[in-house]
Coordinates of C-alpha atoms in Angstrom, one line a residue:
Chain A
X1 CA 127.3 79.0 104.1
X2 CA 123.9 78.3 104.6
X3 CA 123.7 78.3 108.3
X4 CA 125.5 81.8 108.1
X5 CA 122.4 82.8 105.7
X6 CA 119.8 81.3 107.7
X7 CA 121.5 83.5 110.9
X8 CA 121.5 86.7 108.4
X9 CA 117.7 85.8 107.5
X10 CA 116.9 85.2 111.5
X11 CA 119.1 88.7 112.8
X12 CA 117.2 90.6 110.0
X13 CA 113.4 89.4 111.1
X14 CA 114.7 89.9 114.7
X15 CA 115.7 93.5 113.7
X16 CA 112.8 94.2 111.6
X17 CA 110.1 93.0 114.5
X18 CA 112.0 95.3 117.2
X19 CA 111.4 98.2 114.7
X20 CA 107.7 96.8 114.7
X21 CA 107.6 96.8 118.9
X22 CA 108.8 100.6 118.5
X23 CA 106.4 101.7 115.7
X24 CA 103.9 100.3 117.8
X25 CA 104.9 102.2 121.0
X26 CA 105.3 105.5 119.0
X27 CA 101.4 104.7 118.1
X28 CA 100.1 103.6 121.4
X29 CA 99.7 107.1 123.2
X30 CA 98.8 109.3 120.2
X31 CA 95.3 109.8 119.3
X32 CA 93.1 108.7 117.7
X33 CA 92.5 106.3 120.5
X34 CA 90.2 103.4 118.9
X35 CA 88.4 102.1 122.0
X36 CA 85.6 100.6 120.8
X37 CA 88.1 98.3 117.9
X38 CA 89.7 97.7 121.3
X39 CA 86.8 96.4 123.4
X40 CA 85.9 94.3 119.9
X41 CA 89.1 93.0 119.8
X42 CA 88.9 92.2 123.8
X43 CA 85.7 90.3 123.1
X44 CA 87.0 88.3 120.6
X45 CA 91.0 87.4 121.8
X46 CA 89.5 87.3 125.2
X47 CA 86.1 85.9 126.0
X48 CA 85.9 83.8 123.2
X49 CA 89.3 81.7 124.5
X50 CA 87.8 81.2 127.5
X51 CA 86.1 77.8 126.5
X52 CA 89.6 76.4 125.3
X53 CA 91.7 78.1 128.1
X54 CA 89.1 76.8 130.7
X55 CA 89.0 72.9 129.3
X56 CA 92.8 72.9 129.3
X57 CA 93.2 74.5 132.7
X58 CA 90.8 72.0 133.7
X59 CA 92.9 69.0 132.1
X60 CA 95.8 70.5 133.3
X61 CA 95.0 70.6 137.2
X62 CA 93.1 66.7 137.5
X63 CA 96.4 65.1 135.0
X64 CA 98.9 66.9 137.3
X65 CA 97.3 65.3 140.5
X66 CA 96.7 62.4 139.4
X67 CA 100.1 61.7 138.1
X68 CA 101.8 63.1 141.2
X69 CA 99.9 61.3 143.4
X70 CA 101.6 58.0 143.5
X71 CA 104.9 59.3 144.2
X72 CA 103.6 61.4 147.2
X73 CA 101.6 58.6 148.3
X74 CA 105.2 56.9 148.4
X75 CA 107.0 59.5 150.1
X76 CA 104.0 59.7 152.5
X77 CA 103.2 63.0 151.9
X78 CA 100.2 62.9 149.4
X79 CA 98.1 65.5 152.3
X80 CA 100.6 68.1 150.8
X81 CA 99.4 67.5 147.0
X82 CA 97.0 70.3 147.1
X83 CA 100.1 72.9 147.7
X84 CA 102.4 71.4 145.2
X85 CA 100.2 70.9 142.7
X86 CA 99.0 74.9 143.4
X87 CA 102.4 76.0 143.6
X88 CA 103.3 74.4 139.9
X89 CA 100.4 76.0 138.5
X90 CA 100.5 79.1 139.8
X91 CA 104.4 79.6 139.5
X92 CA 105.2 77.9 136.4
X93 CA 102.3 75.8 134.0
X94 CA 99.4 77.6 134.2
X95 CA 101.0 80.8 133.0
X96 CA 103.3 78.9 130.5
X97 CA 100.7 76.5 129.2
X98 CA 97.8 79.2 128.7
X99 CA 100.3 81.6 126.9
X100 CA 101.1 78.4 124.6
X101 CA 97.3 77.6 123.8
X102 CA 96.5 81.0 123.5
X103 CA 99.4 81.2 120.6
X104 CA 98.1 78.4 118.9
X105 CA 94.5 80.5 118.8
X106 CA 95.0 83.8 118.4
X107 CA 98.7 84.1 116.8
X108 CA 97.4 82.0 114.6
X109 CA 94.1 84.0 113.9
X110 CA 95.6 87.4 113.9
X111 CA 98.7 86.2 111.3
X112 CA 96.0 84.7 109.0
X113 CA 93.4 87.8 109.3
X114 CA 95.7 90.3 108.9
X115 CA 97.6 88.6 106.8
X116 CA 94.4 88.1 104.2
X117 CA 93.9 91.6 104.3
X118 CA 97.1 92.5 103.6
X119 CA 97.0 89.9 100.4
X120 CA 93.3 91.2 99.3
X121 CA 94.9 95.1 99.7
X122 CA 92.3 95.9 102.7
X123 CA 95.4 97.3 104.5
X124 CA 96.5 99.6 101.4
X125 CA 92.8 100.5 101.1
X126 CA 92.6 101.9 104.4
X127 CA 96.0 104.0 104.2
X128 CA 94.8 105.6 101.3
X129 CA 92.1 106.7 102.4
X130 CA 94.2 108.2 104.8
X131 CA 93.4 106.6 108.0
X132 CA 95.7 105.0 110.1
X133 CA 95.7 101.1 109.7
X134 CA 98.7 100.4 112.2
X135 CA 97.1 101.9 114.8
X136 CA 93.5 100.7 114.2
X137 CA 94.7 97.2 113.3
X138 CA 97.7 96.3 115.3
X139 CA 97.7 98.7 118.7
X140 CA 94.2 97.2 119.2
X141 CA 95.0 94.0 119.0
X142 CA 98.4 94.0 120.8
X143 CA 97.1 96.0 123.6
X144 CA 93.9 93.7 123.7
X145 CA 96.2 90.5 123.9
X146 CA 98.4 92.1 126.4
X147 CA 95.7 92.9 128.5
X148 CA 93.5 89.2 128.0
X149 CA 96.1 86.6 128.7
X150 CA 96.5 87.6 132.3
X151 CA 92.6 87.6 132.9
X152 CA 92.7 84.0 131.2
X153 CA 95.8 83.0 133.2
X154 CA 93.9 83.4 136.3
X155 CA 91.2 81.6 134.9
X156 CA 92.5 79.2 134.0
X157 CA 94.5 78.6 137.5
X158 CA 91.4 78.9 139.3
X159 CA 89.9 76.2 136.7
X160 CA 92.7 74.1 136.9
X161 CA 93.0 74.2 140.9
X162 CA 89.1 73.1 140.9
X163 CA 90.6 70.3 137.8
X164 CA 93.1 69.4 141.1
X165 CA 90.2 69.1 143.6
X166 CA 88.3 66.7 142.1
X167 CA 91.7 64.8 141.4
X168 CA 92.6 64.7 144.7
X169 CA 89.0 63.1 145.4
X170 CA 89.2 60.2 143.2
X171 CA 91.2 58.7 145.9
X172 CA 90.9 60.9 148.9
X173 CA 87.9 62.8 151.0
X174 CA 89.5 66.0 151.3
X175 CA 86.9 68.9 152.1
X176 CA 86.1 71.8 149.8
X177 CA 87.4 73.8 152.7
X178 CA 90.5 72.6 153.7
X179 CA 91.7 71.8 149.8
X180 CA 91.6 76.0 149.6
X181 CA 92.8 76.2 152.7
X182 CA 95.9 74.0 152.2
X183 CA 96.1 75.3 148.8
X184 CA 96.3 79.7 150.3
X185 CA 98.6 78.5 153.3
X186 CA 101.2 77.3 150.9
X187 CA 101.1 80.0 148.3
X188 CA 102.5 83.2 149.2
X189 CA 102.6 86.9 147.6
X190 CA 106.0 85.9 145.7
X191 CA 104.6 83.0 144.3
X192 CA 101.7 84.9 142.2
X193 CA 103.1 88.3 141.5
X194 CA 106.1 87.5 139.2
X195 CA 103.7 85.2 137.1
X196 CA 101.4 87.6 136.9
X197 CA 103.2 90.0 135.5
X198 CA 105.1 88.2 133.1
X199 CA 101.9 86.8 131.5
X200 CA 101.2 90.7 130.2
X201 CA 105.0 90.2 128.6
X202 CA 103.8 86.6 126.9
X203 CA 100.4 88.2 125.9
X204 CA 102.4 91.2 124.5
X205 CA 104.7 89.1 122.8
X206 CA 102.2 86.7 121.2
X207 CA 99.5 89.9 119.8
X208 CA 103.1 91.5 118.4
X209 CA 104.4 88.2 116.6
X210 CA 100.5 87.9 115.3
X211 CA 100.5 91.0 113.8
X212 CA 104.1 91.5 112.5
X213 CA 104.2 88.4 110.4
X214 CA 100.2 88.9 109.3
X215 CA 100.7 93.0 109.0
X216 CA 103.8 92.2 106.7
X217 CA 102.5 89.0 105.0
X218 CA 103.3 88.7 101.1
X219 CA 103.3 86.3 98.5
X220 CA 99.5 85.3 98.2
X221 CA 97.4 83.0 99.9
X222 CA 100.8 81.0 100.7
X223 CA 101.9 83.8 102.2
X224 CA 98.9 84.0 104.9
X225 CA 99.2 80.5 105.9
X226 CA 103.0 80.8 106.8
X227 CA 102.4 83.9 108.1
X228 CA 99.9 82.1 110.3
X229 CA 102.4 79.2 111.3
X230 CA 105.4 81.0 111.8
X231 CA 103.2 83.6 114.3
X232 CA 102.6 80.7 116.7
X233 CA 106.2 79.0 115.9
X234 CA 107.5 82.5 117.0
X235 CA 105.7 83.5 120.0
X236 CA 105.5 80.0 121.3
X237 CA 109.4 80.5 121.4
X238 CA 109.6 83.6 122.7
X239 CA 107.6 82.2 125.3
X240 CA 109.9 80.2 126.3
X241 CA 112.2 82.6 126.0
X242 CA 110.6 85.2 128.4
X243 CA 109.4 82.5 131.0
X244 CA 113.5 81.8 130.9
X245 CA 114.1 85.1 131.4
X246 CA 111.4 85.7 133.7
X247 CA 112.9 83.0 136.0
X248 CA 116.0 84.3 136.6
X249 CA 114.9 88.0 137.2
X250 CA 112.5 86.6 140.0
X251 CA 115.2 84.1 141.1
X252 CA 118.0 87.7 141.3
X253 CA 115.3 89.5 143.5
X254 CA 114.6 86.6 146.2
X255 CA 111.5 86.0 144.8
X256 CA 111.7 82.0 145.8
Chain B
X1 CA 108.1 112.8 70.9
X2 CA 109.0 115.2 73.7
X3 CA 108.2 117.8 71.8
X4 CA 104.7 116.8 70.8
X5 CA 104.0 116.3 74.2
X6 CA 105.1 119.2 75.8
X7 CA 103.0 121.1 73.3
X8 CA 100.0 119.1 74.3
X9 CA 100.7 119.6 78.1
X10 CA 100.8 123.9 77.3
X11 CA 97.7 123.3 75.4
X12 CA 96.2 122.3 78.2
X13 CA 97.9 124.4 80.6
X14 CA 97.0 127.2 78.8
X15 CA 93.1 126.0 78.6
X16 CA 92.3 125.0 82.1
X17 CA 94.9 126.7 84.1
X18 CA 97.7 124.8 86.6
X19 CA 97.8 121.3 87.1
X20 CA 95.7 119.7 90.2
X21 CA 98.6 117.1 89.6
X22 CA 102.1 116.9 87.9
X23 CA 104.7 114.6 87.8
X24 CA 108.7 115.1 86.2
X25 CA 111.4 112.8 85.6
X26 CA 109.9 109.6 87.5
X27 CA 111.7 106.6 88.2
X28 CA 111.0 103.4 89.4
X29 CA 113.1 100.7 89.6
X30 CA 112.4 97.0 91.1
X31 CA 116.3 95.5 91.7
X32 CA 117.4 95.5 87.7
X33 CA 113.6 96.2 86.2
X34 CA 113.7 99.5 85.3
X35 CA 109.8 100.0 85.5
X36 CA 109.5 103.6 85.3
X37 CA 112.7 105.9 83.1
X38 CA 112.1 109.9 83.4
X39 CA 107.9 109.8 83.4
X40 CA 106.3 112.6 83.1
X41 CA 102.8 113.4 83.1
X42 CA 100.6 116.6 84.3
X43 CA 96.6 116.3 85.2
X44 CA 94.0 119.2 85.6
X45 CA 91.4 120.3 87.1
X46 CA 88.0 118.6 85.9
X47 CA 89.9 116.4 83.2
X48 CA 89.7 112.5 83.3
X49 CA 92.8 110.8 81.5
X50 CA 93.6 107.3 81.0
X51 CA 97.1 106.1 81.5
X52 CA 97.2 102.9 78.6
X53 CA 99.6 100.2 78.2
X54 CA 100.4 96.9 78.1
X55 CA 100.3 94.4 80.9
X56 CA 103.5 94.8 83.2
X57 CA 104.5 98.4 81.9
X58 CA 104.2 100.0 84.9
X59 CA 100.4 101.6 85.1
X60 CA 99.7 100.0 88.6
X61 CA 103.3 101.0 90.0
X62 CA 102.6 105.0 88.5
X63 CA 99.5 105.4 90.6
X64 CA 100.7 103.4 93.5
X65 CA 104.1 106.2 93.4
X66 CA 101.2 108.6 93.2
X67 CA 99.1 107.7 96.3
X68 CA 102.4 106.7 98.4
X69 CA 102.2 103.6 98.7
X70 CA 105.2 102.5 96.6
X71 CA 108.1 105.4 96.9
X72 CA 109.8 106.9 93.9
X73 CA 113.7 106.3 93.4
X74 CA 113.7 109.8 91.9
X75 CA 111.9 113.3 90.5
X76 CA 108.9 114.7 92.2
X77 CA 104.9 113.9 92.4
X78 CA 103.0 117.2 93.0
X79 CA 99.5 117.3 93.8
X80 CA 97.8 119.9 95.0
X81 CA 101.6 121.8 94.8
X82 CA 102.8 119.3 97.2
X83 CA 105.1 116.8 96.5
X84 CA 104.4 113.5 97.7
X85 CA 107.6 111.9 98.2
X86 CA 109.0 114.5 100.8
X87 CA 106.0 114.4 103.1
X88 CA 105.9 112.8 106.3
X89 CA 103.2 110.3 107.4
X90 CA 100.8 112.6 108.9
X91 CA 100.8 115.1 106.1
X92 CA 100.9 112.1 103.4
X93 CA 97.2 111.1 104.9
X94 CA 96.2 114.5 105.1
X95 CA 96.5 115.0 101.1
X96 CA 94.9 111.2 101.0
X97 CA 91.5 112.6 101.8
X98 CA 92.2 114.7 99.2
X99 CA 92.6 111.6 96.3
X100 CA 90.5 109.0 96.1
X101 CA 91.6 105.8 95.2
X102 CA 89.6 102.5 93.0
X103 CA 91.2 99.5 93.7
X104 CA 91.3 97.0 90.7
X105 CA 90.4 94.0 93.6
X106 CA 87.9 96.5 95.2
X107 CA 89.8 95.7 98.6
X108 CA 86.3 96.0 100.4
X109 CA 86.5 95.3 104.4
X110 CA 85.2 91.8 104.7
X111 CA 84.4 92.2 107.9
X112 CA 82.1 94.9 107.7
X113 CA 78.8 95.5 106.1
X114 CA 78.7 98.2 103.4
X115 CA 77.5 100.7 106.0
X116 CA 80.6 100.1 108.2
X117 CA 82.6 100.0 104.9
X118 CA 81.5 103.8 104.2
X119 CA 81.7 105.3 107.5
X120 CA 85.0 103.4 108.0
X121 CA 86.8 106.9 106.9
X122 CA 84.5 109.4 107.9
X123 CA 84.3 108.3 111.7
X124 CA 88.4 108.6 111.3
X125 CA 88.3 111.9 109.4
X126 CA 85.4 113.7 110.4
X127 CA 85.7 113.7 114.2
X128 CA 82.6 115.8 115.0
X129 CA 80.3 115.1 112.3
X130 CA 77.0 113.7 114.1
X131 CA 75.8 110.1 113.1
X132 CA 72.9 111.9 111.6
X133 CA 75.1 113.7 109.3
X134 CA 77.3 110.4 108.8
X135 CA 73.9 108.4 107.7
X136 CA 73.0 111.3 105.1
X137 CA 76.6 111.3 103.3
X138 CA 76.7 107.4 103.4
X139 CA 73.2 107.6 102.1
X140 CA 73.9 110.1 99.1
X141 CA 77.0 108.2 98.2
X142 CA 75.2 104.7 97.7
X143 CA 72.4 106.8 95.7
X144 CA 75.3 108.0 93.3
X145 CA 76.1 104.6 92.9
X146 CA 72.4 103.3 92.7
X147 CA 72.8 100.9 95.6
X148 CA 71.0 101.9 98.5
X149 CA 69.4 98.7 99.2
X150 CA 72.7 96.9 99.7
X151 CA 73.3 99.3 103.0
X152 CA 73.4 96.7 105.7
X153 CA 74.6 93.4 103.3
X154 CA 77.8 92.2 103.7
X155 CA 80.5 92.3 100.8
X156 CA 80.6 88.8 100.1
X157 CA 76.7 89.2 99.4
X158 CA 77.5 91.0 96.2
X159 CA 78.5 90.6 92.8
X160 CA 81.3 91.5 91.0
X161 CA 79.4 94.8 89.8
X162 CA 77.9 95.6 93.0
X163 CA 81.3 95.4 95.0
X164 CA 83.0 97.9 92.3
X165 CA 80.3 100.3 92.7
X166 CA 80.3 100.2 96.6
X167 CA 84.3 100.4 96.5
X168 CA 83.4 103.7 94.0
X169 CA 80.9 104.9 96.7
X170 CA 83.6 104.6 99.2
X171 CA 85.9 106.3 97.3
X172 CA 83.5 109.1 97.1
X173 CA 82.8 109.7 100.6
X174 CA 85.1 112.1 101.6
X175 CA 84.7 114.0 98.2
X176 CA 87.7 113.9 96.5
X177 CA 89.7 116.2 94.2
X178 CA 91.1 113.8 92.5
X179 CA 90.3 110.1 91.8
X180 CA 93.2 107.5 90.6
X181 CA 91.2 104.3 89.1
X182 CA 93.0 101.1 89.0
X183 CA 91.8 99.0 85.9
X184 CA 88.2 99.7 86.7
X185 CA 86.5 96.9 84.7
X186 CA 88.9 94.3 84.8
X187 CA 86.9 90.8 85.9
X188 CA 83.9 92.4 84.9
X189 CA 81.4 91.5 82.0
X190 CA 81.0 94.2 78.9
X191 CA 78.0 95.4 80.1
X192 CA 78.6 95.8 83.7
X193 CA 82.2 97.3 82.8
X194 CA 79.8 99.7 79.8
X195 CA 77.7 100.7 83.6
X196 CA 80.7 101.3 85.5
X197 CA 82.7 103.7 83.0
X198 CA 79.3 105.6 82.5
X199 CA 79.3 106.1 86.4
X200 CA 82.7 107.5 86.5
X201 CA 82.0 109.8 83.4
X202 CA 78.5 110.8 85.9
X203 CA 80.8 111.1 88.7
X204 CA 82.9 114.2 87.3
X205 CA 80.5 115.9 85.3
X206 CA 78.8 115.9 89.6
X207 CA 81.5 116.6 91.4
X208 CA 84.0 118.2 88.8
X209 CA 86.2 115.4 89.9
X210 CA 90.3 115.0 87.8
X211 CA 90.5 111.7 87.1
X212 CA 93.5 109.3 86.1
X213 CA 92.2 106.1 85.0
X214 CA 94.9 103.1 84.7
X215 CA 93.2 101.0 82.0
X216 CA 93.8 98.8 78.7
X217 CA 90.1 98.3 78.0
X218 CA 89.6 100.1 74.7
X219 CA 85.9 100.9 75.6
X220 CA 87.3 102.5 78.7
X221 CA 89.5 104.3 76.8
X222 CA 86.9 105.5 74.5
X223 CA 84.0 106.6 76.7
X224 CA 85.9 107.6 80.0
X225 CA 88.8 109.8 78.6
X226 CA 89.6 113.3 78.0
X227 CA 93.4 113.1 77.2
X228 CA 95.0 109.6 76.9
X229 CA 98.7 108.8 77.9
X230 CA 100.3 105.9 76.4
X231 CA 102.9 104.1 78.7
X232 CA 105.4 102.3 77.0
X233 CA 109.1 101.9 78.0
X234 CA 108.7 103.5 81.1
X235 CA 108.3 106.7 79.7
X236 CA 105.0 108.4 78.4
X237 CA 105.2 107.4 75.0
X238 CA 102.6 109.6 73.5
X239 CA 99.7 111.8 74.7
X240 CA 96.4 112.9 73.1
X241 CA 92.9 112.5 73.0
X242 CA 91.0 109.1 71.7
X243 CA 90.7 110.8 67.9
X244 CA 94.9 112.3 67.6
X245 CA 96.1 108.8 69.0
X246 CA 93.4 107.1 66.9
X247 CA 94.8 108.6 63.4
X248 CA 98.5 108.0 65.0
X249 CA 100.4 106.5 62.6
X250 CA 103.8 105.2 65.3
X251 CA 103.1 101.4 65.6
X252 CA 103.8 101.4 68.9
X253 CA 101.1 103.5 69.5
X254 CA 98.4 102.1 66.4
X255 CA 99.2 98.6 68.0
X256 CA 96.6 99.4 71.2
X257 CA 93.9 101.0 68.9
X258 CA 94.0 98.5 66.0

């Protein structure tokens, strides 16, 4: 009986955050277009993840080398770690591990902002003053965190490939040169554009979470701290979810 | 009791013309608490009127129906001839900038400094007015309030006091017909709250603003109204000014005066 609640409870929030998506697409071409909330809201969900996109990236690309590098040194192909080590970045953990930091920071920071001004009434304040709070609150930030997450992806995989050259100098002498070069020889066109794109879905998917559970928040303070947990417990699972998703699309139009 | 009141409301009907806002047969209901049963109430033009009652009776929920944001299970809410609860979101913010509304918690933008708080609306309703234009009216409405120097302070820089005036300046910018006041001097000290009412009895002899004032702050009641609606049951229990309810002798009613 429970589990068949806790599916009602789960179908319902699913239903109610599709109506959400749609609200939001009804709002995104009308005017009032709030461009400078938008470039704000750019500033902040963009430049200001850089630091912690960039350190991970960075972490990211010298762990992966180093850790792989013992089994190609077995296999006897470690001159080829610069184009694996590229190849799962680009394809596969930059884009996934980004999307998942950047949940954890600005899920997070748009459930609890949101959600405190929907607790303190600032939302209610600005309806009834009759200006439009969904669109100056939510299509800003969605369309700001759609649009930032693939800047920092590429960021970050350019961060993390330098991370992988100074990895693959701890024990080698490979050339500034010839690591790019190895690493553009192995990566081709099919490798970068379907991870590309779906980071716009992830940075779409994580601003929308944000904002549904902060925009709908309730109960209080209590209420903006789950609302701030449950955005990053969401969109790190629809994460998932998409990349899954993602994965097969690319794997249905020969993109391997 | 009907009968009383319906006298009162062609009294004033008959004295200041037709209502700038009237509601019939209201109800509200939360799952099995009946907040609201058949609630009826007319304002006009120029009048202030306190809406009194205890704690939980529904005051908060009335002018919430009233501005939209909580929707009525039935009868109608016309202001300015329109009824609230048929119109559609564009035409709902349209009559908005019509009402101004006083939150009890202020609800002040955190985020922005009392400047931004002020031309928060205007910028969204008043496309093409210049910035020089936007700085006068911003100006003007903190002078009403008497807190010009506060312009570029944030909101967690001010009292108590000072936040309720800026929200009131707020409310004022886009000159409203009508302002709905929710518990205006709750949290605040006799004195400041004594300030505040005299402001909003200021405020409409200015602008010739109507006024409903949710309220259970007896000096409130006293000073700020013109007619005074007592909310009991869910339904408007009586209806007068601060001398006919004074001298009532129902002790439902004597009970809030005593």
């Amino acid at each position: 009986m429970k589990q068949i609640s806790s599916l009602n409870a789960a179908l319902n929030e699913a239903g109610d955050i599709s109506r959400f998506t749609g609200r939001f697409l009804s709002h995104w071409f009308k005017p009032r277009y709030e461009v400078a909330e938008f470039f704000r809201q750019c500033f902040i969900i963009g430049y200001k993840s850089l630091p912690l996109v960039g350190l991970t990236g960075f972490i990211m690309g010298l762990v992966l080398t180093m850790q792989l590098r013992p089994s190609m040194v077995d296999y006897g192909v470690e001159s080829q770690l610069p184009a694996i080590v590229s190849i799962a970045l680009i394809r596969e953990i930059g884009p996934v591990i980004t999307a998942l930091i950047f949940a954890g920071k600005i899920g997070s920071s748009i459930g609890a902002e949101l959600g405190s001004m929907r607790v303190t009434e600032q939302i209610d304040a600005m309806e009834v003053s009759g200006t439009n709070p969904f669109k100056y609150l939510v299509v800003t930030r969605v369309f700001a965190a759609t649009c930032m997450l693939p800047v920092l992806v590429m960021l970050s995989d350019a961060i993390a490939l330098y991370g992988c050259y100074l990895g693959v100098n701890i024990r080698g002498d490979t050339s500034f040169n010839l690591f790019w070069t190895q690493v553009f020889d192995n990566l081709a066109f099919y490798d970068v554009l379907p991870a590309f794109v779906k980071t716009f879905f992830f940075g779409f998917a994580v601003g929308i979470i944000g904002c549904y559970k902060g925009y709908n928040s309730r109960k209080g303070t209590e209420g903006v701290g789950r609302s701030a947990n449950s955005a990053v417990v969401v969109s790190s699972i629809i994460i998932f979810v998409l990349d899954l998703l993602a994965v097969q699309i690319t794997d249905l139009l020969g993109f391997y | 009791m009907a009968t009383a009141e319906s006298i009162l409301f062609k009294e004033h009907t008959e004295n200041q013309g037709a209502p700038v806002m009237s509601i019939c047969h209201l109800y509200k209901s939360f799952e099995d608490n009946h907040v609201l049963t058949d609630f009826n109430l007319e304002l006009f033009k120029g009048e202030n009127m306190v809406v009194l009652g205890k704690s939980g009776s529904g005051k908060s929920v009335l002018i919430k129906c009233i501005i939209g944001l909580l929707r009525a299970d039935e009868g109608t809410i016309k202001v300015f001839g329109e009824n609230i609860p048929d119109l559609n979101d564009e035409e709902l913010d349209k009559i908005r900038t019509k009402i101004g509304f006083l939150f009890q918690s202020n609800a002040l933008y955190d985020s922005m400094t009392v400047r931004q708080n002020l031309e928060f609306p205007l910028r969204r309703h008043w496309i093409k007015v210049s910035q020089q234009e936007v700085d006068a009216m911003v100006t003007n409405a903190l002078n009403d309030v008497g807190l010009i120097h506060t312009i570029d302070m944030m909101p967690e820089e001010l009292s108590g006091g000072m936040r309720k005036r800026i929200a009131l300046a707020r409310t004022l910018i886009l000159k409203p017909e009508i302002i709905l006041y929710d518990e205006p001097t709750t949290g605040l000290d006799p004195v400041t709250g004594r300030e505040i009412i005299r402001l909003m009895v200021e405020i409409k002899k200015k602008y010739n603003t109507s006024s409903l004032i949710i309220s259970h702050d007896m000096n409130c009641v006293r000073m700020a109204s013109d007619r005074i609606v007592v909310l009991l049951d869910g339904i408007c229990y009586a209806n007068g000014n601060y001398e006919e309810l004074t001298n009532n002798q129902d002790p439902k009613v004597k009970q809030f005066f005593e």
